[in-house]
Amino acid sequence: ANSIINDFLSLAQSRVSDKEKVLLHHIIEEVSPLLWADANLRGQSVELKLSPSLHELELNVREIKQLILNLGRNGMEAMGPKGVLTLETRSTHDKVELIVTDSGVGMSESQREKLFLPFFTTKIQGTGLGVSLCLSIVERHNGKINVESVEGEGTVFTISFPLDKEEPSGVRS
C-alpha cells in the first residue's frame, strides 16, 4: 500500500523539479549496476550502447534514475530467461534520445493505447502507476516518449529530451 501511495503522490506532483546540467550517460552508469544485478537474477543481460558524443541536459537526476529503473525493470519483467535489455543513447542537433529496448513478449495495440493510463497494468502484482509516472517525468523535462511494440518481439521506448537552445556555447548568463 505504501508503494502505491508513494507512486501516486509522485505522479500527482506538478512542481518544478530541481535540475542540473548533466550527461545522461552519468545517470545511466549510476543505475546500471542495479539493472545488471536484477537481470543476473533473472538469467537475462543488459547491454549499453552509449553514443560517444552526447550533449549535456538540464535534468532532475533522481527523476531520470527512476525513469530508467522503471522502464528497465518493466522490460525485464516482460522477458524470459536469456532476454536482453538494451539502453541506448543518441544525439541529434536538437535532442538527446534514450532508447530502452526489451526482447520480451511485446504488447497488443489495445494494451499500447492504455499504457499511460494510471492503474492500467498487465502484471499480477503491478500498480499500473510506473509507466504513468515515467510519462509525468518525461513531460516535466519537456520531453516526449514514444512506444513501439510487436507481440512476441518486444518493446522499444524512445524518450526524447530537447536540447536547451538558450545556451548555445555552454555559457550561462
Short mmCIF file of N, CA and C in Angstrom, two decimals:
data_model
loop_
_atom_site.label_atom_id
_atom_site.label_comp_id
_atom_site.label_asym_id
_atom_site.label_seq_id
_atom_site.Cartn_x
_atom_site.Cartn_y
_atom_site.Cartn_z
N ALA A 1 0.83 -1.20 0.00
CA ALA A 1 0.00 0.00 0.00
C ALA A 1 0.87 1.25 0.00
N ASN A 2 1.96 1.22 0.78
CA ASN A 2 2.86 2.37 0.85
C ASN A 2 3.48 2.66 -0.52
N SER A 3 3.87 1.61 -1.24
CA SER A 3 4.46 1.78 -2.57
C SER A 3 3.46 2.44 -3.52
N ILE A 4 2.21 2.01 -3.48
CA ILE A 4 1.17 2.59 -4.34
C ILE A 4 0.98 4.06 -4.00
N ILE A 5 0.91 4.38 -2.72
CA ILE A 5 0.72 5.77 -2.30
C ILE A 5 1.89 6.63 -2.74
N ASN A 6 3.12 6.15 -2.56
CA ASN A 6 4.30 6.92 -2.99
C ASN A 6 4.29 7.16 -4.49
N ASP A 7 3.99 6.11 -5.28
CA ASP A 7 3.93 6.27 -6.73
C ASP A 7 2.85 7.26 -7.13
N PHE A 8 1.69 7.16 -6.48
CA PHE A 8 0.59 8.06 -6.81
C PHE A 8 0.94 9.50 -6.48
N LEU A 9 1.57 9.73 -5.34
CA LEU A 9 1.97 11.09 -4.96
C LEU A 9 3.03 11.64 -5.92
N SER A 10 3.96 10.79 -6.34
CA SER A 10 4.96 11.23 -7.32
C SER A 10 4.29 11.60 -8.63
N LEU A 11 3.32 10.81 -9.03
CA LEU A 11 2.60 11.06 -10.27
C LEU A 11 1.83 12.37 -10.20
N ALA A 12 1.27 12.68 -9.04
CA ALA A 12 0.44 13.86 -8.88
C ALA A 12 1.24 15.15 -8.76
N GLN A 13 2.54 15.05 -8.56
CA GLN A 13 3.36 16.25 -8.41
C GLN A 13 3.38 17.05 -9.70
N SER A 14 3.18 18.34 -9.58
CA SER A 14 3.29 19.21 -10.75
C SER A 14 4.31 20.31 -10.47
N ARG A 15 5.04 20.14 -9.41
CA ARG A 15 6.03 21.15 -9.04
C ARG A 15 7.19 21.17 -10.04
N VAL A 16 7.89 22.28 -10.05
CA VAL A 16 9.08 22.37 -10.88
C VAL A 16 10.20 21.64 -10.16
N SER A 17 10.83 20.73 -10.83
CA SER A 17 11.85 19.92 -10.17
C SER A 17 13.22 20.59 -10.27
N ASP A 18 14.07 20.28 -9.30
CA ASP A 18 15.43 20.81 -9.31
C ASP A 18 16.22 20.10 -10.40
N LYS A 19 16.76 20.88 -11.31
CA LYS A 19 17.51 20.30 -12.42
C LYS A 19 18.94 20.81 -12.40
N GLU A 20 19.82 19.98 -12.94
CA GLU A 20 21.22 20.37 -13.07
C GLU A 20 21.72 19.92 -14.43
N LYS A 21 22.75 20.58 -14.90
CA LYS A 21 23.34 20.22 -16.19
C LYS A 21 24.17 18.95 -16.00
N VAL A 22 23.82 17.90 -16.74
CA VAL A 22 24.46 16.60 -16.55
C VAL A 22 24.41 15.80 -17.84
N LEU A 23 25.36 14.89 -17.98
CA LEU A 23 25.34 13.95 -19.10
C LEU A 23 24.43 12.78 -18.74
N LEU A 24 23.54 12.44 -19.63
CA LEU A 24 22.65 11.31 -19.42
C LEU A 24 23.44 10.03 -19.14
N HIS A 25 24.62 9.91 -19.75
CA HIS A 25 25.48 8.73 -19.54
C HIS A 25 25.84 8.54 -18.07
N HIS A 26 26.09 9.63 -17.38
CA HIS A 26 26.47 9.53 -15.97
C HIS A 26 25.33 8.92 -15.15
N ILE A 27 24.11 9.29 -15.47
CA ILE A 27 22.95 8.74 -14.75
C ILE A 27 22.80 7.26 -15.09
N ILE A 28 22.94 6.92 -16.36
CA ILE A 28 22.84 5.51 -16.78
C ILE A 28 23.92 4.68 -16.09
N GLU A 29 25.13 5.20 -16.01
CA GLU A 29 26.22 4.47 -15.36
C GLU A 29 25.96 4.28 -13.87
N GLU A 30 25.25 5.21 -13.24
CA GLU A 30 24.93 5.07 -11.82
C GLU A 30 23.87 4.00 -11.57
N VAL A 31 22.90 3.87 -12.46
CA VAL A 31 21.82 2.90 -12.23
C VAL A 31 22.08 1.54 -12.88
N SER A 32 23.03 1.47 -13.80
CA SER A 32 23.25 0.20 -14.50
C SER A 32 23.64 -0.96 -13.57
N PRO A 33 24.41 -0.76 -12.48
CA PRO A 33 24.67 -1.91 -11.60
C PRO A 33 23.39 -2.51 -11.00
N LEU A 34 22.40 -1.67 -10.72
CA LEU A 34 21.13 -2.17 -10.21
C LEU A 34 20.42 -3.00 -11.27
N LEU A 35 20.43 -2.51 -12.51
CA LEU A 35 19.79 -3.26 -13.59
C LEU A 35 20.53 -4.56 -13.88
N TRP A 36 21.88 -4.50 -13.86
CA TRP A 36 22.67 -5.72 -14.11
C TRP A 36 22.40 -6.77 -13.04
N ALA A 37 22.29 -6.35 -11.78
CA ALA A 37 22.03 -7.29 -10.70
C ALA A 37 20.65 -7.93 -10.86
N ASP A 38 19.67 -7.11 -11.18
CA ASP A 38 18.31 -7.62 -11.39
C ASP A 38 18.29 -8.59 -12.58
N ALA A 39 18.94 -8.21 -13.67
CA ALA A 39 18.98 -9.08 -14.87
C ALA A 39 19.69 -10.39 -14.56
N ASN A 40 20.79 -10.32 -13.82
CA ASN A 40 21.56 -11.52 -13.47
C ASN A 40 20.70 -12.52 -12.71
N LEU A 41 19.88 -12.03 -11.78
CA LEU A 41 19.00 -12.90 -11.00
C LEU A 41 17.96 -13.59 -11.89
N ARG A 42 17.61 -12.95 -12.99
CA ARG A 42 16.59 -13.48 -13.89
C ARG A 42 17.20 -14.29 -15.05
N GLY A 43 18.53 -14.36 -15.13
CA GLY A 43 19.17 -15.06 -16.24
C GLY A 43 19.13 -14.24 -17.52
N GLN A 44 19.03 -12.91 -17.37
CA GLN A 44 18.96 -12.00 -18.52
C GLN A 44 20.24 -11.18 -18.60
N SER A 45 20.33 -10.36 -19.63
CA SER A 45 21.50 -9.49 -19.75
C SER A 45 21.07 -8.07 -20.11
N VAL A 46 21.96 -7.14 -19.82
CA VAL A 46 21.74 -5.72 -20.12
C VAL A 46 22.89 -5.25 -20.99
N GLU A 47 22.55 -4.61 -22.10
CA GLU A 47 23.56 -4.03 -23.00
C GLU A 47 23.44 -2.52 -22.99
N LEU A 48 24.58 -1.85 -22.95
CA LEU A 48 24.61 -0.40 -23.06
C LEU A 48 25.20 -0.03 -24.41
N LYS A 49 24.51 0.83 -25.14
CA LYS A 49 25.01 1.34 -26.42
C LYS A 49 24.96 2.86 -26.31
N LEU A 50 26.01 3.41 -25.71
CA LEU A 50 26.03 4.83 -25.41
C LEU A 50 26.77 5.61 -26.49
N SER A 51 26.13 6.63 -27.01
CA SER A 51 26.72 7.47 -28.05
C SER A 51 28.01 8.09 -27.54
N PRO A 52 29.07 8.09 -28.36
CA PRO A 52 30.34 8.67 -27.90
C PRO A 52 30.27 10.18 -27.70
N SER A 53 29.35 10.83 -28.38
CA SER A 53 29.22 12.29 -28.19
C SER A 53 27.78 12.61 -27.85
N LEU A 54 27.61 13.12 -26.64
CA LEU A 54 26.27 13.42 -26.16
C LEU A 54 26.29 14.80 -25.51
N HIS A 55 25.25 15.58 -25.78
CA HIS A 55 25.13 16.90 -25.18
C HIS A 55 24.65 16.77 -23.73
N GLU A 56 25.08 17.72 -22.90
CA GLU A 56 24.56 17.78 -21.54
C GLU A 56 23.12 18.27 -21.59
N LEU A 57 22.35 17.85 -20.59
CA LEU A 57 20.95 18.24 -20.48
C LEU A 57 20.67 18.79 -19.09
N GLU A 58 19.65 19.62 -18.98
CA GLU A 58 19.16 20.07 -17.68
C GLU A 58 18.19 19.00 -17.18
N LEU A 59 18.63 18.19 -16.21
CA LEU A 59 17.83 17.06 -15.75
C LEU A 59 17.72 17.03 -14.23
N ASN A 60 16.63 16.49 -13.75
CA ASN A 60 16.50 16.15 -12.35
C ASN A 60 17.03 14.72 -12.24
N VAL A 61 18.19 14.55 -11.68
CA VAL A 61 18.89 13.26 -11.67
C VAL A 61 18.05 12.18 -11.00
N ARG A 62 17.43 12.50 -9.87
CA ARG A 62 16.62 11.50 -9.16
C ARG A 62 15.47 11.00 -10.03
N GLU A 63 14.80 11.92 -10.71
CA GLU A 63 13.67 11.53 -11.55
C GLU A 63 14.12 10.70 -12.76
N ILE A 64 15.24 11.07 -13.36
CA ILE A 64 15.71 10.31 -14.52
C ILE A 64 16.17 8.92 -14.10
N LYS A 65 16.76 8.80 -12.92
CA LYS A 65 17.10 7.46 -12.40
C LYS A 65 15.84 6.62 -12.26
N GLN A 66 14.78 7.22 -11.72
CA GLN A 66 13.53 6.49 -11.55
C GLN A 66 12.95 6.10 -12.90
N LEU A 67 13.02 6.99 -13.88
CA LEU A 67 12.56 6.70 -15.24
C LEU A 67 13.28 5.48 -15.82
N ILE A 68 14.60 5.49 -15.74
CA ILE A 68 15.41 4.40 -16.30
C ILE A 68 15.13 3.09 -15.57
N LEU A 69 15.07 3.14 -14.24
CA LEU A 69 14.80 1.92 -13.48
C LEU A 69 13.42 1.37 -13.76
N ASN A 70 12.40 2.24 -13.83
CA ASN A 70 11.04 1.78 -14.11
C ASN A 70 10.97 1.10 -15.48
N LEU A 71 11.50 1.79 -16.50
CA LEU A 71 11.42 1.22 -17.85
C LEU A 71 12.27 -0.05 -17.97
N GLY A 72 13.44 -0.03 -17.33
CA GLY A 72 14.32 -1.21 -17.37
C GLY A 72 13.69 -2.42 -16.70
N ARG A 73 13.15 -2.20 -15.52
CA ARG A 73 12.54 -3.33 -14.79
C ARG A 73 11.26 -3.81 -15.47
N ASN A 74 10.49 -2.89 -16.04
CA ASN A 74 9.31 -3.32 -16.80
C ASN A 74 9.74 -4.22 -17.96
N GLY A 75 10.80 -3.81 -18.65
CA GLY A 75 11.30 -4.61 -19.77
C GLY A 75 11.74 -5.98 -19.32
N MET A 76 12.44 -6.05 -18.19
CA MET A 76 12.91 -7.34 -17.68
C MET A 76 11.75 -8.23 -17.29
N GLU A 77 10.71 -7.63 -16.70
CA GLU A 77 9.55 -8.43 -16.30
C GLU A 77 8.81 -8.99 -17.51
N ALA A 78 8.94 -8.32 -18.66
CA ALA A 78 8.28 -8.79 -19.88
C ALA A 78 9.09 -9.87 -20.60
N MET A 79 10.33 -10.08 -20.17
CA MET A 79 11.22 -11.04 -20.85
C MET A 79 11.38 -12.31 -20.03
N GLY A 80 11.68 -13.37 -20.72
CA GLY A 80 12.03 -14.62 -20.05
C GLY A 80 13.53 -14.70 -19.85
N PRO A 81 14.01 -15.83 -19.32
CA PRO A 81 15.45 -16.02 -19.20
C PRO A 81 16.10 -15.87 -20.58
N LYS A 82 17.31 -15.41 -20.61
CA LYS A 82 18.09 -15.15 -21.82
C LYS A 82 17.62 -13.89 -22.56
N GLY A 83 16.64 -13.16 -21.97
CA GLY A 83 16.20 -11.91 -22.57
C GLY A 83 17.29 -10.86 -22.50
N VAL A 84 17.23 -9.90 -23.42
CA VAL A 84 18.23 -8.83 -23.48
C VAL A 84 17.53 -7.48 -23.38
N LEU A 85 17.97 -6.68 -22.41
CA LEU A 85 17.51 -5.31 -22.26
C LEU A 85 18.63 -4.41 -22.77
N THR A 86 18.28 -3.48 -23.64
CA THR A 86 19.28 -2.58 -24.20
C THR A 86 18.94 -1.14 -23.85
N LEU A 87 19.94 -0.42 -23.31
CA LEU A 87 19.83 1.02 -23.09
C LEU A 87 20.75 1.69 -24.09
N GLU A 88 20.18 2.56 -24.89
CA GLU A 88 20.94 3.20 -25.95
C GLU A 88 20.73 4.71 -25.88
N THR A 89 21.74 5.47 -26.26
CA THR A 89 21.60 6.92 -26.35
C THR A 89 21.99 7.38 -27.75
N ARG A 90 21.31 8.44 -28.19
CA ARG A 90 21.62 9.07 -29.48
C ARG A 90 21.49 10.57 -29.30
N SER A 91 22.23 11.29 -30.10
CA SER A 91 22.18 12.74 -30.04
C SER A 91 22.01 13.29 -31.44
N THR A 92 21.10 14.26 -31.58
CA THR A 92 20.95 14.97 -32.85
C THR A 92 21.20 16.45 -32.57
N HIS A 93 21.00 17.27 -33.59
CA HIS A 93 21.25 18.70 -33.40
C HIS A 93 20.27 19.36 -32.43
N ASP A 94 19.10 18.75 -32.21
CA ASP A 94 18.12 19.42 -31.35
C ASP A 94 17.60 18.56 -30.18
N LYS A 95 18.11 17.32 -30.04
CA LYS A 95 17.61 16.49 -28.95
C LYS A 95 18.59 15.37 -28.60
N VAL A 96 18.38 14.84 -27.40
CA VAL A 96 19.10 13.65 -26.95
C VAL A 96 18.03 12.58 -26.71
N GLU A 97 18.29 11.38 -27.21
CA GLU A 97 17.33 10.29 -27.06
C GLU A 97 17.87 9.18 -26.18
N LEU A 98 16.99 8.64 -25.36
CA LEU A 98 17.25 7.45 -24.57
C LEU A 98 16.32 6.38 -25.12
N ILE A 99 16.87 5.26 -25.57
CA ILE A 99 16.08 4.18 -26.14
C ILE A 99 16.22 2.96 -25.25
N VAL A 100 15.10 2.47 -24.72
CA VAL A 100 15.08 1.30 -23.85
C VAL A 100 14.34 0.20 -24.62
N THR A 101 15.07 -0.87 -24.96
CA THR A 101 14.53 -1.95 -25.78
C THR A 101 14.57 -3.26 -25.01
N ASP A 102 13.46 -4.00 -25.06
CA ASP A 102 13.47 -5.33 -24.45
C ASP A 102 13.09 -6.37 -25.50
N SER A 103 13.51 -7.58 -25.26
CA SER A 103 13.21 -8.69 -26.17
C SER A 103 12.07 -9.54 -25.59
N GLY A 104 11.13 -8.86 -24.96
CA GLY A 104 10.05 -9.55 -24.25
C GLY A 104 8.87 -9.92 -25.12
N VAL A 105 7.72 -10.05 -24.46
CA VAL A 105 6.50 -10.55 -25.11
C VAL A 105 5.80 -9.50 -25.96
N GLY A 106 6.18 -8.24 -25.83
CA GLY A 106 5.53 -7.19 -26.59
C GLY A 106 4.13 -6.90 -26.07
N MET A 107 3.47 -5.97 -26.75
CA MET A 107 2.12 -5.55 -26.34
C MET A 107 1.21 -5.51 -27.55
N SER A 108 -0.06 -5.76 -27.29
CA SER A 108 -1.06 -5.61 -28.33
C SER A 108 -1.34 -4.12 -28.53
N GLU A 109 -2.03 -3.79 -29.61
CA GLU A 109 -2.37 -2.40 -29.87
C GLU A 109 -3.27 -1.85 -28.77
N SER A 110 -4.21 -2.65 -28.28
CA SER A 110 -5.11 -2.17 -27.21
C SER A 110 -4.34 -1.93 -25.92
N GLN A 111 -3.33 -2.76 -25.63
CA GLN A 111 -2.50 -2.53 -24.44
C GLN A 111 -1.69 -1.25 -24.58
N ARG A 112 -1.13 -1.01 -25.78
CA ARG A 112 -0.36 0.22 -26.02
C ARG A 112 -1.23 1.46 -25.84
N GLU A 113 -2.48 1.38 -26.30
CA GLU A 113 -3.38 2.53 -26.19
C GLU A 113 -3.67 2.90 -24.74
N LYS A 114 -3.68 1.91 -23.84
CA LYS A 114 -3.99 2.14 -22.43
C LYS A 114 -2.73 2.30 -21.57
N LEU A 115 -1.58 2.15 -22.17
CA LEU A 115 -0.31 2.06 -21.44
C LEU A 115 -0.08 3.18 -20.43
N PHE A 116 -0.42 4.41 -20.80
CA PHE A 116 -0.11 5.55 -19.93
C PHE A 116 -1.25 5.92 -18.99
N LEU A 117 -2.33 5.14 -19.01
CA LEU A 117 -3.44 5.42 -18.10
C LEU A 117 -3.07 4.95 -16.69
N PRO A 118 -3.27 5.83 -15.68
CA PRO A 118 -2.99 5.39 -14.31
C PRO A 118 -3.82 4.15 -13.96
N PHE A 119 -3.20 3.23 -13.28
CA PHE A 119 -3.79 1.99 -12.77
C PHE A 119 -4.00 0.91 -13.84
N PHE A 120 -3.62 1.17 -15.10
CA PHE A 120 -3.68 0.10 -16.10
C PHE A 120 -2.41 -0.74 -15.95
N THR A 121 -2.58 -2.05 -15.82
CA THR A 121 -1.43 -2.94 -15.70
C THR A 121 -1.76 -4.29 -16.31
N THR A 122 -0.73 -4.95 -16.78
CA THR A 122 -0.88 -6.32 -17.27
C THR A 122 -0.23 -7.30 -16.30
N LYS A 123 0.30 -6.75 -15.19
CA LYS A 123 1.01 -7.58 -14.21
C LYS A 123 0.10 -7.95 -13.05
N ILE A 124 0.30 -9.13 -12.50
CA ILE A 124 -0.49 -9.59 -11.35
C ILE A 124 -0.21 -8.70 -10.15
N GLN A 125 1.06 -8.36 -9.91
CA GLN A 125 1.44 -7.56 -8.75
C GLN A 125 1.60 -6.07 -9.08
N GLY A 126 1.28 -5.65 -10.30
CA GLY A 126 1.52 -4.27 -10.70
C GLY A 126 0.49 -3.30 -10.15
N THR A 127 0.91 -2.03 -9.99
CA THR A 127 0.00 -0.99 -9.53
C THR A 127 -0.57 -0.21 -10.71
N GLY A 128 0.09 -0.29 -11.86
CA GLY A 128 -0.35 0.48 -13.01
C GLY A 128 0.06 1.94 -12.95
N LEU A 129 1.04 2.25 -12.10
CA LEU A 129 1.48 3.64 -11.96
C LEU A 129 2.88 3.89 -12.51
N GLY A 130 3.66 2.84 -12.74
CA GLY A 130 5.05 3.01 -13.16
C GLY A 130 5.21 3.73 -14.47
N VAL A 131 4.48 3.32 -15.51
CA VAL A 131 4.62 3.94 -16.82
C VAL A 131 3.97 5.32 -16.82
N SER A 132 2.88 5.49 -16.08
CA SER A 132 2.28 6.83 -15.94
C SER A 132 3.26 7.79 -15.29
N LEU A 133 3.98 7.29 -14.29
CA LEU A 133 4.99 8.11 -13.62
C LEU A 133 6.12 8.46 -14.60
N CYS A 134 6.51 7.51 -15.44
CA CYS A 134 7.55 7.78 -16.46
C CYS A 134 7.11 8.91 -17.39
N LEU A 135 5.86 8.85 -17.85
CA LEU A 135 5.33 9.90 -18.73
C LEU A 135 5.37 11.25 -18.02
N SER A 136 4.98 11.27 -16.75
CA SER A 136 4.99 12.51 -15.98
C SER A 136 6.41 13.09 -15.87
N ILE A 137 7.38 12.23 -15.62
CA ILE A 137 8.79 12.66 -15.52
C ILE A 137 9.25 13.24 -16.86
N VAL A 138 8.96 12.53 -17.94
CA VAL A 138 9.38 13.00 -19.27
C VAL A 138 8.74 14.35 -19.58
N GLU A 139 7.47 14.50 -19.28
CA GLU A 139 6.78 15.76 -19.55
C GLU A 139 7.35 16.90 -18.72
N ARG A 140 7.75 16.63 -17.47
CA ARG A 140 8.37 17.67 -16.63
C ARG A 140 9.72 18.11 -17.20
N HIS A 141 10.30 17.28 -18.05
CA HIS A 141 11.57 17.63 -18.70
C HIS A 141 11.34 18.12 -20.13
N ASN A 142 10.09 18.47 -20.45
CA ASN A 142 9.71 18.94 -21.78
C ASN A 142 10.05 17.94 -22.88
N GLY A 143 10.07 16.67 -22.52
CA GLY A 143 10.41 15.62 -23.48
C GLY A 143 9.19 14.93 -24.04
N LYS A 144 9.48 13.95 -24.88
CA LYS A 144 8.43 13.13 -25.49
C LYS A 144 8.80 11.67 -25.31
N ILE A 145 7.78 10.82 -25.22
CA ILE A 145 8.01 9.39 -25.08
C ILE A 145 7.20 8.69 -26.17
N ASN A 146 7.86 7.78 -26.87
CA ASN A 146 7.23 7.03 -27.95
C ASN A 146 7.39 5.54 -27.65
N VAL A 147 6.36 4.77 -27.94
CA VAL A 147 6.40 3.33 -27.68
C VAL A 147 6.09 2.58 -28.96
N GLU A 148 6.97 1.65 -29.29
CA GLU A 148 6.73 0.74 -30.41
C GLU A 148 6.81 -0.66 -29.83
N SER A 149 5.84 -1.50 -30.20
CA SER A 149 5.82 -2.84 -29.66
C SER A 149 5.14 -3.79 -30.64
N VAL A 150 5.69 -4.98 -30.73
CA VAL A 150 5.12 -6.04 -31.55
C VAL A 150 4.97 -7.26 -30.66
N GLU A 151 3.76 -7.82 -30.63
CA GLU A 151 3.54 -9.01 -29.80
C GLU A 151 4.51 -10.11 -30.21
N GLY A 152 5.17 -10.67 -29.21
CA GLY A 152 6.13 -11.75 -29.44
C GLY A 152 7.52 -11.29 -29.81
N GLU A 153 7.71 -9.98 -30.01
CA GLU A 153 9.02 -9.47 -30.44
C GLU A 153 9.65 -8.44 -29.51
N GLY A 154 8.88 -7.90 -28.58
CA GLY A 154 9.46 -6.94 -27.65
C GLY A 154 8.93 -5.54 -27.81
N THR A 155 9.51 -4.64 -27.03
CA THR A 155 9.03 -3.26 -26.95
C THR A 155 10.20 -2.29 -26.95
N VAL A 156 9.99 -1.14 -27.58
CA VAL A 156 11.00 -0.08 -27.61
C VAL A 156 10.37 1.21 -27.10
N PHE A 157 10.94 1.76 -26.02
CA PHE A 157 10.56 3.07 -25.53
C PHE A 157 11.64 4.05 -25.99
N THR A 158 11.23 5.11 -26.69
CA THR A 158 12.17 6.15 -27.10
C THR A 158 11.77 7.44 -26.40
N ILE A 159 12.68 7.93 -25.56
CA ILE A 159 12.46 9.16 -24.82
C ILE A 159 13.35 10.24 -25.44
N SER A 160 12.73 11.34 -25.85
CA SER A 160 13.47 12.45 -26.47
C SER A 160 13.47 13.64 -25.54
N PHE A 161 14.67 14.13 -25.24
CA PHE A 161 14.83 15.32 -24.43
C PHE A 161 15.33 16.45 -25.34
N PRO A 162 14.63 17.60 -25.38
CA PRO A 162 15.09 18.69 -26.23
C PRO A 162 16.36 19.33 -25.68
N LEU A 163 17.22 19.77 -26.58
CA LEU A 163 18.41 20.50 -26.15
C LEU A 163 18.01 21.92 -25.82
N ASP A 164 18.66 22.49 -24.83
CA ASP A 164 18.40 23.87 -24.41
C ASP A 164 19.01 24.81 -25.43
N LYS A 165 18.17 25.51 -26.16
CA LYS A 165 18.65 26.42 -27.22
C LYS A 165 19.10 27.77 -26.67
N GLU A 166 18.83 28.03 -25.39
CA GLU A 166 19.16 29.34 -24.82
C GLU A 166 20.62 29.49 -24.45
N GLU A 167 21.35 28.39 -24.42
CA GLU A 167 22.76 28.45 -24.03
C GLU A 167 23.61 27.80 -25.12
N PRO A 168 23.75 28.45 -26.28
CA PRO A 168 24.38 27.83 -27.43
C PRO A 168 25.82 27.37 -27.23
N SER A 169 26.61 28.11 -26.49
CA SER A 169 28.01 27.71 -26.37
C SER A 169 28.34 27.21 -24.96
N GLY A 170 27.31 26.83 -24.23
CA GLY A 170 27.53 26.33 -22.89
C GLY A 170 27.77 27.44 -21.87
N VAL A 171 27.60 28.70 -22.30
CA VAL A 171 27.83 29.83 -21.42
C VAL A 171 26.52 30.17 -20.73
N ARG A 172 26.56 30.26 -19.42
CA ARG A 172 25.35 30.60 -18.67
C ARG A 172 25.33 32.10 -18.41
N SER A 173 24.12 32.64 -18.43
CA SER A 173 24.01 34.08 -18.17
C SER A 173 23.75 34.33 -16.70
#
